[in-house]
Short mmCIF file of C-alpha atoms and ligand atoms in Angstrom, two decimals:
data_model
loop_
_atom_site.label_atom_id
_atom_site.label_comp_id
_atom_site.label_asym_id
_atom_site.label_seq_id
_atom_site.Cartn_x
_atom_site.Cartn_y
_atom_site.Cartn_z
CA UNK A 1 8.12 35.32 -2.27
CA UNK A 2 10.99 33.92 -0.26
CA UNK A 3 8.89 30.79 0.33
CA UNK A 4 8.46 30.36 -3.39
CA UNK A 5 12.18 30.54 -3.95
CA UNK A 6 12.74 28.00 -1.20
CA UNK A 7 10.25 25.71 -2.86
CA UNK A 8 12.12 25.79 -6.12
CA UNK A 9 15.44 25.12 -4.48
CA UNK A 10 14.23 22.26 -2.35
CA UNK A 11 11.57 20.53 -4.47
CA UNK A 12 9.03 19.69 -1.80
CA UNK A 13 7.96 16.08 -1.76
CA UNK A 14 5.07 13.82 -0.85
CA UNK A 15 5.63 10.21 0.09
CA UNK A 16 3.38 7.19 0.13
CA UNK A 17 5.35 4.89 2.42
CA UNK A 18 3.36 1.71 1.86
CA UNK A 19 3.69 -1.86 3.06
CA UNK A 20 4.40 -2.99 -0.50
CA UNK A 21 5.64 0.04 -2.33
CA UNK A 22 7.06 3.48 -1.67
CA UNK A 23 6.21 6.29 -4.04
CA UNK A 24 7.73 9.75 -4.06
CA UNK A 25 6.10 12.76 -5.66
CA UNK A 26 8.27 15.78 -6.30
CA UNK A 27 6.67 19.18 -6.56
CA UNK A 28 6.60 20.30 -10.19
CA UNK A 29 7.74 16.90 -11.48
CA UNK A 30 5.14 14.39 -10.32
CA UNK A 31 5.89 10.82 -9.19
CA UNK A 32 9.56 10.13 -9.82
CA UNK A 33 10.17 7.07 -7.66
CA UNK A 34 8.18 3.86 -7.28
CA UNK A 35 10.05 1.16 -5.43
CA UNK A 36 9.04 -1.99 -3.57
CA UNK A 37 9.33 -1.32 0.19
CA UNK A 38 12.12 -3.84 0.65
CA UNK A 39 15.65 -3.49 2.04
CA UNK A 40 18.25 -6.25 1.76
CA UNK A 41 20.72 -6.43 4.64
CA UNK A 42 23.86 -8.44 5.06
CA UNK A 43 24.49 -9.43 8.66
CA UNK A 44 27.75 -10.70 10.02
CA UNK A 45 28.13 -11.02 13.75
CA UNK A 46 26.90 -7.80 15.30
CA UNK A 47 27.37 -5.60 12.25
CA UNK A 48 25.00 -5.24 9.35
CA UNK A 49 25.25 -3.59 5.96
CA UNK A 50 22.51 -2.58 3.52
CA UNK A 51 23.15 -4.27 0.17
CA UNK A 52 20.08 -3.26 -1.83
CA UNK A 53 16.96 -1.10 -1.59
CA UNK A 54 13.77 -1.34 -3.61
CA UNK A 55 13.37 -3.47 -6.74
CA UNK A 56 16.84 -5.04 -6.40
CA UNK A 57 16.08 -6.02 -2.82
CA UNK A 58 12.66 -7.42 -3.70
CA UNK A 59 14.22 -9.79 -6.20
CA UNK A 60 16.08 -11.30 -3.26
CA UNK A 61 12.99 -12.06 -1.14
CA UNK A 62 12.89 -15.75 -0.30
CA UNK A 63 16.08 -16.57 -2.22
CA UNK A 64 18.91 -15.02 -0.22
CA UNK A 65 21.72 -16.93 1.43
CA UNK A 66 21.40 -17.09 5.19
CA UNK A 67 23.54 -14.05 5.96
CA UNK A 68 21.53 -11.77 3.67
CA UNK A 69 17.99 -10.89 4.64
CA UNK A 70 15.41 -9.15 2.47
CA UNK A 71 13.38 -7.16 4.98
CA UNK A 72 10.08 -5.36 4.55
CA UNK A 73 10.38 -2.65 7.20
CA UNK A 74 6.68 -1.74 7.01
CA UNK A 75 4.20 -4.41 8.00
CA UNK A 76 0.42 -4.05 8.08
CA UNK A 77 0.89 -0.39 7.35
CA UNK A 78 3.02 0.11 10.43
CA UNK A 79 6.78 0.54 10.74
CA UNK A 80 8.15 -2.72 12.06
CA UNK A 81 11.84 -1.88 11.67
CA UNK A 82 12.64 1.78 12.21
CA UNK A 83 16.24 1.71 11.15
CA UNK A 84 15.46 0.06 7.83
CA UNK A 85 12.34 2.15 7.24
CA UNK A 86 14.59 5.16 7.52
CA UNK A 87 17.04 3.67 5.03
CA UNK A 88 14.15 3.02 2.65
CA UNK A 89 12.77 6.51 3.08
CA UNK A 90 16.15 8.20 2.72
CA UNK A 91 17.11 6.15 -0.34
CA UNK A 92 13.80 6.85 -2.08
CA UNK A 93 14.05 10.57 -1.30
CA UNK A 94 17.62 10.67 -2.62
CA UNK A 95 16.59 8.87 -5.80
CA UNK A 96 13.66 11.24 -6.23
CA UNK A 97 15.69 14.41 -5.82
CA UNK A 98 18.73 13.20 -7.73
CA UNK A 99 21.29 15.02 -5.64
CA UNK A 100 21.33 16.51 -2.21
CA UNK A 101 19.00 19.52 -2.30
CA UNK A 102 20.36 22.94 -1.37
CA UNK A 103 17.48 23.44 1.00
CA UNK A 104 15.78 20.68 2.94
CA UNK A 105 12.42 19.86 1.36
CA UNK A 106 9.05 20.07 3.03
CA UNK A 107 7.54 16.60 3.27
CA UNK A 108 4.06 15.13 3.39
CA UNK A 109 3.85 11.47 4.34
CA UNK A 110 0.72 9.29 3.99
CA UNK A 111 -0.05 7.10 7.00
CA UNK A 112 -2.75 4.49 7.58
CA UNK A 113 -5.47 5.49 10.04
CA UNK A 114 -4.57 2.67 12.41
CA UNK A 115 -1.20 4.16 13.35
CA UNK A 116 -0.80 5.24 16.95
CA UNK A 117 0.56 8.55 18.19
CA UNK A 118 3.89 6.92 18.99
CA UNK A 119 4.15 5.37 15.54
CA UNK A 120 3.32 8.67 13.90
CA UNK A 121 6.01 10.44 15.82
CA UNK A 122 8.44 7.74 14.73
CA UNK A 123 7.47 8.22 11.09
CA UNK A 124 7.98 11.96 11.44
CA UNK A 125 11.39 11.41 12.97
CA UNK A 126 12.35 9.06 10.17
CA UNK A 127 11.24 11.61 7.60
CA UNK A 128 13.31 14.31 9.29
CA UNK A 129 16.31 12.02 9.46
CA UNK A 130 15.79 11.37 5.74
CA UNK A 131 16.17 15.11 5.12
CA UNK A 132 12.70 16.56 5.65
CA UNK A 133 12.47 20.14 6.90
CA UNK A 134 8.87 20.28 7.96
CA UNK A 135 6.99 17.00 8.02
CA UNK A 136 3.20 16.72 7.80
CA UNK A 137 1.24 13.52 8.00
CA UNK A 138 -1.90 12.84 6.04
CA UNK A 139 -4.44 10.01 6.21
CA UNK A 140 -3.87 7.57 3.38
CA UNK A 141 -7.50 7.26 2.32
CA UNK A 142 -7.99 11.03 2.21
CA UNK A 143 -4.89 11.34 0.03
CA UNK A 144 -6.16 8.52 -2.17
CA UNK A 145 -9.56 10.22 -2.52
CA UNK A 146 -7.83 13.40 -3.65
CA UNK A 147 -5.61 11.46 -6.03
CA UNK A 148 -8.63 9.71 -7.51
CA UNK A 149 -10.08 13.18 -8.14
CA UNK A 150 -13.16 12.64 -6.01
CA UNK A 151 -15.13 15.81 -5.25
CA UNK A 152 -14.01 15.84 -1.63
CA UNK A 153 -14.78 19.51 -1.11
CA UNK A 154 -18.45 19.19 -1.97
CA UNK A 155 -21.26 18.55 0.49
CA UNK A 156 -21.71 15.09 -0.98
CA UNK A 157 -19.86 12.12 0.52
CA UNK A 158 -17.12 10.24 -1.31
CA UNK A 159 -16.06 6.80 -0.24
CA UNK A 160 -12.66 5.43 -1.06
CA UNK A 161 -11.36 1.93 -0.44
CA UNK A 162 -7.59 1.58 -0.80
CA UNK A 163 -6.48 -2.05 -0.90
CA UNK A 164 -2.73 -2.06 -0.34
CA UNK A 165 -0.30 -4.76 0.73
CA UNK A 166 -0.92 -4.94 4.48
CA UNK A 167 -4.10 -2.96 5.06
CA UNK A 168 -7.25 -1.85 3.35
CA UNK A 169 -7.96 1.75 4.19
CA UNK A 170 -11.56 2.85 4.04
CA UNK A 171 -12.42 6.53 4.13
CA UNK A 172 -15.51 8.63 3.82
CA UNK A 173 -14.83 12.25 2.99
CA UNK A 174 -17.21 15.16 2.76
CA UNK A 175 -16.63 18.92 2.54
CA UNK A 176 -12.90 18.49 2.62
CA UNK A 177 -12.85 16.60 5.91
CA UNK A 178 -12.70 12.96 6.97
CA UNK A 179 -16.07 11.75 8.29
CA UNK A 180 -15.41 8.05 8.78
CA UNK A 181 -12.12 6.23 8.63
CA UNK A 182 -11.33 2.56 9.06
CA UNK A 183 -8.40 0.25 8.53
CA UNK A 184 -8.84 -3.47 7.92
CA UNK A 185 -5.99 -5.95 8.10
CA UNK A 186 -7.06 -7.76 4.97
CA UNK A 187 -5.25 -6.81 1.75
CA UNK A 188 -2.81 -8.05 -0.89
CA UNK A 189 -0.36 -9.79 1.47
CA UNK A 190 -3.23 -11.63 3.14
CA UNK A 191 -4.36 -12.95 -0.24
CA UNK A 192 -0.85 -14.29 -0.79
CA UNK A 193 -0.69 -15.88 2.65
CA UNK A 194 -4.14 -17.43 2.21
CA UNK A 195 -2.93 -19.02 -1.01
CA UNK A 196 0.25 -20.34 0.62
CA UNK A 197 -1.91 -21.94 3.33
CA UNK A 198 -4.39 -23.41 0.84
CA UNK A 199 -1.64 -25.01 -1.27
CA UNK A 200 -0.02 -26.38 1.84
CA UNK A 201 -3.29 -27.96 2.87
CA UNK A 202 -4.48 -29.24 -0.47
CA UNK A 203 -1.19 -30.24 -2.10
CA UNK A 204 1.00 -30.79 0.94
CA UNK A 205 3.42 -28.41 -0.73
CA UNK A 206 5.04 -25.24 0.54
CA UNK A 207 5.41 -22.26 -1.78
CA UNK A 208 6.98 -18.90 -0.95
CA UNK A 209 5.02 -15.67 -0.52
CA UNK A 210 6.81 -14.24 -3.54
CA UNK A 211 5.54 -17.16 -5.64
CA UNK A 212 2.06 -16.67 -4.23
CA UNK A 213 2.16 -13.04 -5.34
CA UNK A 214 3.30 -14.05 -8.82
CA UNK A 215 0.36 -16.46 -9.05
CA UNK A 216 -1.94 -13.63 -8.03
CA UNK A 217 -0.57 -11.36 -10.71
CA UNK A 218 -0.78 -14.07 -13.38
CA UNK A 219 -4.08 -15.83 -12.70
CA UNK A 220 -5.48 -14.23 -9.58
CA UNK A 221 -9.15 -13.28 -9.76
CA UNK A 222 -12.35 -13.28 -7.78
CA UNK A 223 -15.99 -13.70 -8.64
CA UNK A 224 -15.90 -16.90 -10.66
CA UNK A 225 -14.22 -15.46 -13.75
CA UNK A 226 -11.67 -17.59 -15.65
CA UNK A 227 -12.44 -20.65 -13.61
CA UNK A 228 -10.76 -22.84 -16.20
CA UNK A 229 -7.32 -21.25 -15.74
CA UNK A 230 -4.42 -23.22 -14.33
CA UNK A 231 -0.93 -22.42 -13.24
CA UNK A 232 2.08 -24.65 -12.62
CA UNK A 233 4.35 -23.61 -9.75
CA UNK A 234 7.37 -24.93 -7.91
CA UNK A 235 7.16 -25.70 -4.24
CA UNK A 236 8.66 -27.98 -1.61
CA UNK A 237 6.86 -31.26 -0.96
CA UNK A 238 6.27 -31.28 2.79
CA UNK A 239 6.35 -35.07 2.90
CA UNK A 240 9.61 -35.74 1.05
CA UNK A 241 11.20 -32.30 1.42
CA UNK A 242 11.98 -32.35 -2.29
CA UNK A 243 11.04 -29.53 -4.69
CA UNK A 244 8.26 -30.38 -7.11
CA UNK A 245 5.72 -28.87 -9.50
CA UNK A 246 2.09 -28.48 -8.57
CA UNK A 247 -0.77 -27.43 -10.80
CA UNK A 248 -3.18 -25.00 -9.20
CA UNK A 249 -6.55 -24.14 -10.65
CA UNK A 250 -8.08 -20.70 -10.83
CA UNK A 251 -10.93 -22.10 -8.81
CA UNK A 252 -8.63 -23.02 -5.92
CA UNK A 253 -7.08 -19.56 -6.01
CA UNK A 254 -10.46 -17.87 -5.80
CA UNK A 255 -11.59 -20.13 -2.98
CA UNK A 256 -8.47 -19.14 -1.00
CA UNK A 257 -9.07 -15.43 -1.61
CA UNK A 258 -12.77 -15.34 -0.73
CA UNK A 259 -12.53 -15.23 3.10
CA UNK A 260 -9.92 -12.44 2.96
CA UNK A 261 -12.03 -10.33 0.64
CA UNK A 262 -15.11 -11.00 2.77
CA UNK A 263 -13.25 -9.16 5.55
CA UNK A 264 -12.93 -6.17 3.25
CA UNK A 265 -16.69 -6.34 2.60
CA UNK A 266 -17.28 -6.49 6.35
CA UNK A 267 -15.04 -3.44 6.85
CA UNK A 268 -17.03 -1.47 4.28
CA UNK A 269 -20.28 -2.47 5.99
CA UNK A 270 -18.97 -1.39 9.38
CA UNK A 271 -17.78 1.94 7.99
CA UNK A 272 -21.20 2.55 6.42
CA UNK A 273 -22.97 1.69 9.64
CA UNK A 274 -21.02 4.49 11.33
CA UNK A 275 -21.89 6.96 8.57
CA UNK A 276 -24.63 9.58 9.04
CA UNK A 277 -27.69 8.49 6.99
CA UNK A 278 -27.61 11.32 4.42
CA UNK A 279 -23.99 10.63 3.63
CA UNK A 280 -24.61 6.88 3.44
CA UNK A 281 -27.34 7.65 0.90
CA UNK A 282 -24.74 9.53 -1.20
CA UNK A 283 -22.51 6.48 -1.20
CA UNK A 284 -25.42 4.32 -2.28
CA UNK A 285 -25.97 6.70 -5.21
CA UNK A 286 -22.40 7.40 -6.28
CA UNK A 287 -20.72 4.27 -5.10
CA UNK A 288 -17.22 3.81 -3.79
CA UNK A 289 -13.91 4.26 -5.55
CA UNK A 290 -11.45 1.41 -5.38
CA UNK A 291 -7.70 2.07 -5.40
CA UNK A 292 -4.38 0.63 -4.20
CA UNK A 293 -2.56 -2.20 -5.95
CA UNK A 294 -5.04 -4.78 -4.65
CA UNK A 295 -7.82 -3.04 -6.59
CA UNK A 296 -6.26 -4.52 -9.73
CA UNK A 297 -7.27 -8.06 -8.85
CA UNK A 298 -9.36 -9.23 -11.80
CA UNK A 299 -13.07 -9.28 -11.16
CA UNK A 300 -12.81 -7.43 -7.86
CA UNK A 301 -14.89 -4.32 -8.68
CA UNK A 302 -17.82 -6.43 -9.92
CA UNK A 303 -17.55 -8.89 -7.03
CA UNK A 304 -17.40 -6.11 -4.41
CA UNK A 305 -20.35 -4.40 -6.01
CA UNK A 306 -22.36 -7.58 -5.84
CA UNK A 307 -21.39 -8.23 -2.22
CA UNK A 308 -22.01 -4.69 -0.96
CA UNK A 309 -24.87 -3.63 -3.20
CA UNK A 310 -22.94 -0.44 -4.03
CA UNK A 311 -21.67 0.79 -7.37
CA UNK A 312 -17.89 0.22 -7.40
CA UNK A 313 -15.61 2.31 -9.58
CA UNK A 314 -11.97 1.39 -10.21
CA UNK A 315 -9.74 4.47 -9.94
CA UNK A 316 -7.83 5.39 -13.07
CA UNK A 317 -4.36 4.83 -11.68
CA UNK A 318 -5.09 2.80 -8.53
CA UNK A 319 -1.53 2.24 -7.32
CA UNK A 320 -0.64 5.92 -7.50
CA UNK A 321 -3.74 7.59 -6.06
CA UNK A 322 -2.39 8.19 -2.56
CA UNK A 323 0.92 9.62 -3.78
CA UNK A 324 -0.82 11.86 -6.33
CA UNK A 325 -3.25 13.12 -3.70
CA UNK A 326 -0.50 13.77 -1.16
CA UNK A 327 1.40 15.57 -3.92
CA UNK A 328 -1.59 17.82 -4.60
CA UNK A 329 -1.68 18.69 -0.90
CA UNK A 330 1.79 20.24 -1.15
CA UNK A 331 0.04 23.21 -2.71
CA UNK A 332 -3.14 23.09 -0.69
CA UNK A 333 -2.31 23.86 2.95
CA UNK A 334 -5.97 24.43 3.88
CA UNK A 335 -7.03 20.94 2.91
CA UNK A 336 -3.84 19.50 4.38
CA UNK A 337 -4.92 20.68 7.83
CA UNK A 338 -8.38 19.17 7.45
CA UNK A 339 -7.23 15.75 6.36
CA UNK A 340 -4.62 15.31 9.08
CA UNK A 341 -4.99 11.78 10.44
CA UNK A 342 -7.43 11.84 13.37
N1 ADP B 401 -2.50 -6.58 -11.03
C1 ADP B 401 -2.64 -6.89 -9.75
N2 ADP B 401 -3.56 -7.79 -9.34
C2 ADP B 401 -3.72 -8.10 -8.03
N3 ADP B 401 -2.97 -7.56 -7.04
C3 ADP B 401 -2.03 -6.66 -7.40
C4 ADP B 401 -1.81 -6.27 -8.74
N4 ADP B 401 -0.80 -5.36 -8.76
C5 ADP B 401 -0.42 -5.20 -7.48
N5 ADP B 401 -1.15 -5.97 -6.65
C6 ADP B 401 -1.03 -6.11 -5.21
O1 ADP B 401 -1.23 -4.87 -4.59
C7 ADP B 401 -0.55 -4.84 -3.33
C8 ADP B 401 0.27 -3.61 -3.22
O2 ADP B 401 -0.49 -2.49 -3.41
P1 ADP B 401 0.11 -1.05 -3.02
O3 ADP B 401 -0.96 -0.03 -3.20
O4 ADP B 401 1.39 -0.83 -3.73
O5 ADP B 401 0.37 -1.32 -1.47
P2 ADP B 401 0.83 -0.37 -0.30
O6 ADP B 401 0.16 0.95 -0.54
O7 ADP B 401 0.36 -1.05 0.94
O8 ADP B 401 2.30 -0.30 -0.39
C9 ADP B 401 0.34 -6.08 -3.31
O9 ADP B 401 -0.25 -7.06 -2.49
C10 ADP B 401 0.35 -6.52 -4.76
O10 ADP B 401 0.55 -7.92 -4.89
MG1 MG B 402 -0.88 2.00 -2.10
#
């Protein structure tokens, strides 16, 4: 009774603190904040000042004057800059709740499986500093499986592959618990970096990672589709140092992406090889569910299906699965305990 009242006053929240984006789910309201995980900082001498957080800060990536830095505090799914991660977390929580809540909210935070004990404690501390009363951590792939509405409580196995910015999280869940979990450092950012490297090699031209991401969103694909597409981008000629236009074909883009996505395939194979045979048979029958922003790469579900021999289903709202699942856990303490990151 008292707990209920507390809940209403505080608006408990679930957070997907991702390498690329941070999503906040507020109890009773759903996802209210979706921001790029970027903080812009102005440094002068020994002091520094935060000038923007989220979308405004992302616009500054790669185009800030020297004294302003656009920082991504979470790298490869792990907090690389604690101070700024806390700023990001606090700002997103404030935006989600509107004003300072009367009572500190309970918080659930999704973390990749690869995080160490020390890193987890740091995330919990950050969440408390950002105003959390009681902070629980949950494995990102388990949250994503819940968010994708997979039947995780049944005796059948559900496989989920969450392709984010810095990591691909692979999880196999059965009867409400995590059976196999794996994290592969091959995801959206790696596609962008592979493209930067390919253009440098083939055109002797340097483009920024931001530009590489834009190319991915505009013409990015895998599996031989749209091979005739082309895109014109600006880069710096490495010979002359002068900016110039280069035309990149869809074929070149796909060639750059292939080795990165092969690592995802390899990760799925390794996860399956560690899966008990009956559960592996379930995956063969029902397939795997693809989520995370990287799942939206055109042609990916079909390509992955061909490469793994498994049916591949694209989740309905791939970028929001983990946050939705973590949000559902706010009201499901029993499952929350079972999907705690191992
Ligand atoms: N339509 C799209 N096609 C291909 N990649 C996309 C698309 N939309 C987003 N992405 C990529 O998805 C990644 C971010 O996914 P997200 O789930 O938000 O990451 P994280 O959970 O790690 O923060 C980025 O690399 C982004 O470029
Ligand atoms: Mg995500």
